[in-house]
Amino acid sequence: MATIPEYEPYIQPLNAHWYQDSVEEVSILRLDVIHPVVSGNKWYKLQHYLKAAQEAYADGILTFGGAYSNHLVATAAAAQASGLKSIGIVRGMHAADTRTPTLNECVALAMQLVFVTKEEYDRKYDADYHTTLNEKYKGYYIVDEGGAGELGVKGSETIARYIPEGYTHICVSSGTGTTLCGIRRALNEQVNVSGYVPMKGGAYIRKDINNYLPAHLHNSYTLFDDWHFGGFGKKNDELVEFMNAFYKTNKIPLDMVYTAKMMYGVKQQLAAGYFPENARILCIHTGGLQGNSTIKDKLVY
Ligand SMILES: *Cc1c(COP(=O)(O)O)cnc(C)c1O
């Protein structure tokens, strides 16, 4: 069986200077520390898929991702640790030449990469396409991009075990919204849950999230898509400076795609008085630090 996670997540309070006593507490749940490669939320999302693949006597996992995808690396590592092979369907033929550090890491973890055109990649949810893939890559269990889907949500419910009672606000970065959905399902309804979406116009993910929530929970969480910095994967000097300043104050590394944008948003909300004075805020560090490889020379950590 898998030897992941290697380390237990823990809660780290932020330096009070960072939030200037505007609320009672701001802390971070460090899911990034559980494993050097399968960091953050990806392990929780994958665990039931790995189990299902093993129960189906599959040879491996086949999944989808871009050239910087945390999900692809996490799948490669988790599959290897579980004695399964892995195939990554990679978006864009150009990715074969550019070979990002992410893709090199996937190869090092024995993942077979298959580069497809953007048009083919867009068929990633088509049942017909899955049939074609199943015929071509026999014995592989297909997992959706980002580990989305019911088993991913179920796996994310586990994260709530590390959230003690007493927190009033949970903040989590959301791409597919799978992680947020699991946390929302598992926590008491009185707790506020907010998703910070790093895509332009990202609030559209609500309809995907609600597919996995009972109707009475459809409006039980908030989505913010103001802090996308130009769109998914985009960054500017201000964001990088924020990441460096955050590290200097709190000794916590953030990733540029997800958690930096969330913390930037939380900081602006704190300054604007969005949270009540008695708020106890827990932000989820969902990992993804390997995605910083392209800005390594600009970071102090
Ligand atoms: C994948 C990822 C997310 C998004 O998780 P979803 O479950 O798709 O919403 C957030 N943060 C990091 C660091 C990630 O790698």
PDB file of N, CA and C in Angstrom, residues 214-259:
ATOM      1  N   PRO A 214     -25.565  18.326  -1.525  1.00  0.00           N
ATOM      2  CA  PRO A 214     -27.030  18.294  -1.422  1.00  0.00           C
ATOM      3  C   PRO A 214     -27.569  19.719  -1.596  1.00  0.00           C
ATOM      4  N   ALA A 215     -28.812  19.841  -2.073  1.00  0.00           N
ATOM      5  CA  ALA A 215     -29.382  21.151  -2.431  1.00  0.00           C
ATOM      6  C   ALA A 215     -29.290  22.175  -1.300  1.00  0.00           C
ATOM      7  N   HIS A 216     -29.477  21.736  -0.059  1.00  0.00           N
ATOM      8  CA  HIS A 216     -29.487  22.723   1.039  1.00  0.00           C
ATOM      9  C   HIS A 216     -28.103  23.334   1.281  1.00  0.00           C
ATOM     10  N   LEU A 217     -27.085  22.781   0.653  1.00  0.00           N
ATOM     11  CA  LEU A 217     -25.729  23.346   0.817  1.00  0.00           C
ATOM     12  C   LEU A 217     -25.270  24.156  -0.394  1.00  0.00           C
ATOM     13  N   HIS A 218     -26.146  24.310  -1.400  1.00  0.00           N
ATOM     14  CA  HIS A 218     -25.719  24.978  -2.644  1.00  0.00           C
ATOM     15  C   HIS A 218     -25.271  26.422  -2.454  1.00  0.00           C
ATOM     16  N   ASN A 219     -25.811  27.083  -1.423  1.00  0.00           N
ATOM     17  CA  ASN A 219     -25.380  28.467  -1.164  1.00  0.00           C
ATOM     18  C   ASN A 219     -24.679  28.590   0.178  1.00  0.00           C
ATOM     19  N   SER A 220     -24.091  27.489   0.614  1.00  0.00           N
ATOM     20  CA  SER A 220     -23.503  27.457   1.954  1.00  0.00           C
ATOM     21  C   SER A 220     -22.015  27.793   1.941  1.00  0.00           C
ATOM     22  N   TYR A 221     -21.529  28.319   0.824  1.00  0.00           N
ATOM     23  CA  TYR A 221     -20.106  28.689   0.740  1.00  0.00           C
ATOM     24  C   TYR A 221     -19.990  29.889  -0.205  1.00  0.00           C
ATOM     25  N   THR A 222     -18.861  30.571  -0.137  1.00  0.00           N
ATOM     26  CA  THR A 222     -18.646  31.766  -0.944  1.00  0.00           C
ATOM     27  C   THR A 222     -17.472  31.534  -1.884  1.00  0.00           C
ATOM     28  N   LEU A 223     -17.576  32.056  -3.106  1.00  0.00           N
ATOM     29  CA  LEU A 223     -16.444  31.966  -4.036  1.00  0.00           C
ATOM     30  C   LEU A 223     -15.969  33.377  -4.358  1.00  0.00           C
ATOM     31  N   PHE A 224     -14.657  33.595  -4.321  1.00  0.00           N
ATOM     32  CA  PHE A 224     -14.066  34.875  -4.713  1.00  0.00           C
ATOM     33  C   PHE A 224     -13.166  34.643  -5.916  1.00  0.00           C
ATOM     34  N   ASP A 225     -13.408  35.423  -6.988  1.00  0.00           N
ATOM     35  CA  ASP A 225     -12.509  35.273  -8.150  1.00  0.00           C
ATOM     36  C   ASP A 225     -11.845  36.605  -8.519  1.00  0.00           C
ATOM     37  N   ASP A 226     -11.731  37.501  -7.523  1.00  0.00           N
ATOM     38  CA  ASP A 226     -11.140  38.826  -7.772  1.00  0.00           C
ATOM     39  C   ASP A 226      -9.619  38.779  -7.909  1.00  0.00           C
ATOM     40  N   TRP A 227      -8.988  37.757  -7.306  1.00  0.00           N
ATOM     41  CA  TRP A 227      -7.520  37.780  -7.224  1.00  0.00           C
ATOM     42  C   TRP A 227      -6.922  36.741  -8.169  1.00  0.00           C
ATOM     43  N   HIS A 228      -7.164  36.925  -9.466  1.00  0.00           N
ATOM     44  CA  HIS A 228      -6.623  35.971 -10.452  1.00  0.00           C
ATOM     45  C   HIS A 228      -5.327  36.481 -11.085  1.00  0.00           C
ATOM     46  N   PHE A 229      -5.023  37.781 -10.893  1.00  0.00           N
ATOM     47  CA  PHE A 229      -3.777  38.350 -11.443  1.00  0.00           C
ATOM     48  C   PHE A 229      -3.625  38.109 -12.939  1.00  0.00           C
ATOM     49  N   GLY A 230      -4.713  38.225 -13.674  1.00  0.00           N
ATOM     50  CA  GLY A 230      -4.623  38.092 -15.130  1.00  0.00           C
ATOM     51  C   GLY A 230      -5.080  36.743 -15.639  1.00  0.00           C
ATOM     52  N   GLY A 231      -5.239  35.784 -14.758  1.00  0.00           N
ATOM     53  CA  GLY A 231      -5.735  34.478 -15.174  1.00  0.00           C
ATOM     54  C   GLY A 231      -4.918  33.342 -14.587  1.00  0.00           C
ATOM     55  N   PHE A 232      -5.360  32.139 -14.865  1.00  0.00           N
ATOM     56  CA  PHE A 232      -4.740  30.942 -14.286  1.00  0.00           C
ATOM     57  C   PHE A 232      -3.253  30.854 -14.666  1.00  0.00           C
ATOM     58  N   GLY A 233      -2.411  30.709 -13.659  1.00  0.00           N
ATOM     59  CA  GLY A 233      -0.969  30.580 -13.911  1.00  0.00           C
ATOM     60  C   GLY A 233      -0.270  31.904 -14.158  1.00  0.00           C
ATOM     61  N   LYS A 234      -1.030  32.983 -14.268  1.00  0.00           N
ATOM     62  CA  LYS A 234      -0.429  34.307 -14.510  1.00  0.00           C
ATOM     63  C   LYS A 234       0.046  34.908 -13.191  1.00  0.00           C
ATOM     64  N   LYS A 235       1.073  35.738 -13.277  1.00  0.00           N
ATOM     65  CA  LYS A 235       1.619  36.382 -12.074  1.00  0.00           C
ATOM     66  C   LYS A 235       2.193  37.730 -12.470  1.00  0.00           C
ATOM     67  N   ASN A 236       2.439  38.598 -11.482  1.00  0.00           N
ATOM     68  CA  ASN A 236       3.172  39.835 -11.744  1.00  0.00           C
ATOM     69  C   ASN A 236       4.138  40.083 -10.589  1.00  0.00           C
ATOM     70  N   ASP A 237       4.902  41.173 -10.683  1.00  0.00           N
ATOM     71  CA  ASP A 237       5.911  41.456  -9.650  1.00  0.00           C
ATOM     72  C   ASP A 237       5.279  41.624  -8.277  1.00  0.00           C
ATOM     73  N   GLU A 238       4.087  42.226  -8.266  1.00  0.00           N
ATOM     74  CA  GLU A 238       3.406  42.454  -6.998  1.00  0.00           C
ATOM     75  C   GLU A 238       3.137  41.139  -6.261  1.00  0.00           C
ATOM     76  N   LEU A 239       2.712  40.133  -7.019  1.00  0.00           N
ATOM     77  CA  LEU A 239       2.424  38.836  -6.405  1.00  0.00           C
ATOM     78  C   LEU A 239       3.717  38.199  -5.878  1.00  0.00           C
ATOM     79  N   VAL A 240       4.769  38.277  -6.660  1.00  0.00           N
ATOM     80  CA  VAL A 240       6.048  37.693  -6.247  1.00  0.00           C
ATOM     81  C   VAL A 240       6.575  38.406  -5.001  1.00  0.00           C
ATOM     82  N   GLU A 241       6.456  39.736  -4.971  1.00  0.00           N
ATOM     83  CA  GLU A 241       6.878  40.497  -3.781  1.00  0.00           C
ATOM     84  C   GLU A 241       6.056  40.091  -2.567  1.00  0.00           C
ATOM     85  N   PHE A 242       4.769  39.895  -2.795  1.00  0.00           N
ATOM     86  CA  PHE A 242       3.889  39.462  -1.709  1.00  0.00           C
ATOM     87  C   PHE A 242       4.355  38.111  -1.149  1.00  0.00           C
ATOM     88  N   MET A 243       4.705  37.197  -2.049  1.00  0.00           N
ATOM     89  CA  MET A 243       5.155  35.867  -1.622  1.00  0.00           C
ATOM     90  C   MET A 243       6.430  35.969  -0.783  1.00  0.00           C
ATOM     91  N   ASN A 244       7.352  36.820  -1.214  1.00  0.00           N
ATOM     92  CA  ASN A 244       8.596  36.997  -0.469  1.00  0.00           C
ATOM     93  C   ASN A 244       8.342  37.628   0.897  1.00  0.00           C
ATOM     94  N   ALA A 245       7.482  38.647   0.928  1.00  0.00           N
ATOM     95  CA  ALA A 245       7.169  39.319   2.195  1.00  0.00           C
ATOM     96  C   ALA A 245       6.461  38.344   3.139  1.00  0.00           C
ATOM     97  N   PHE A 246       5.567  37.541   2.577  1.00  0.00           N
ATOM     98  CA  PHE A 246       4.831  36.562   3.388  1.00  0.00           C
ATOM     99  C   PHE A 246       5.804  35.553   3.997  1.00  0.00           C
ATOM    100  N   TYR A 247       6.776  35.154   3.208  1.00  0.00           N
ATOM    101  CA  TYR A 247       7.763  34.197   3.713  1.00  0.00           C
ATOM    102  C   TYR A 247       8.605  34.824   4.825  1.00  0.00           C
ATOM    103  N   LYS A 248       9.008  36.066   4.616  1.00  0.00           N
ATOM    104  CA  LYS A 248       9.848  36.734   5.630  1.00  0.00           C
ATOM    105  C   LYS A 248       9.100  36.858   6.954  1.00  0.00           C
ATOM    106  N   THR A 249       7.808  37.160   6.909  1.00  0.00           N
ATOM    107  CA  THR A 249       7.037  37.359   8.139  1.00  0.00           C
ATOM    108  C   THR A 249       6.630  36.036   8.788  1.00  0.00           C
ATOM    109  N   ASN A 250       6.296  35.064   7.975  1.00  0.00           N
ATOM    110  CA  ASN A 250       5.689  33.842   8.525  1.00  0.00           C
ATOM    111  C   ASN A 250       6.500  32.566   8.337  1.00  0.00           C
ATOM    112  N   LYS A 251       7.562  32.655   7.543  1.00  0.00           N
ATOM    113  CA  LYS A 251       8.385  31.472   7.239  1.00  0.00           C
ATOM    114  C   LYS A 251       7.548  30.346   6.604  1.00  0.00           C
ATOM    115  N   ILE A 252       6.604  30.762   5.781  1.00  0.00           N
ATOM    116  CA  ILE A 252       5.785  29.774   5.064  1.00  0.00           C
ATOM    117  C   ILE A 252       5.887  30.059   3.570  1.00  0.00           C
ATOM    118  N   PRO A 253       6.345  29.087   2.785  1.00  0.00           N
ATOM    119  CA  PRO A 253       6.397  29.288   1.332  1.00  0.00           C
ATOM    120  C   PRO A 253       5.001  29.126   0.718  1.00  0.00           C
ATOM    121  N   LEU A 254       4.660  29.986  -0.217  1.00  0.00           N
ATOM    122  CA  LEU A 254       3.385  29.866  -0.943  1.00  0.00           C
ATOM    123  C   LEU A 254       3.692  29.543  -2.399  1.00  0.00           C
ATOM    124  N   ASP A 255       2.745  28.984  -3.116  1.00  0.00           N
ATOM    125  CA  ASP A 255       2.942  28.735  -4.546  1.00  0.00           C
ATOM    126  C   ASP A 255       2.249  29.846  -5.333  1.00  0.00           C
ATOM    127  N   MET A 256       2.773  30.135  -6.511  1.00  0.00           N
ATOM    128  CA  MET A 256       2.283  31.312  -7.237  1.00  0.00           C
ATOM    129  C   MET A 256       0.924  31.085  -7.912  1.00  0.00           C
ATOM    130  N   VAL A 257       0.567  29.832  -8.170  1.00  0.00           N
ATOM    131  CA  VAL A 257      -0.672  29.569  -8.915  1.00  0.00           C
ATOM    132  C   VAL A 257      -1.906  29.629  -8.002  1.00  0.00           C
ATOM    133  N   TYR A 258      -1.781  29.068  -6.801  1.00  0.00           N
ATOM    134  CA  TYR A 258      -2.970  28.938  -5.953  1.00  0.00           C
ATOM    135  C   TYR A 258      -2.875  29.694  -4.623  1.00  0.00           C
ATOM    136  N   THR A 259      -1.995  29.217  -3.745  1.00  0.00           N
ATOM    137  CA  THR A 259      -2.077  29.707  -2.355  1.00  0.00           C
ATOM    138  C   THR A 259      -1.642  31.166  -2.200  1.00  0.00           C
TER     139      THR A 259
END
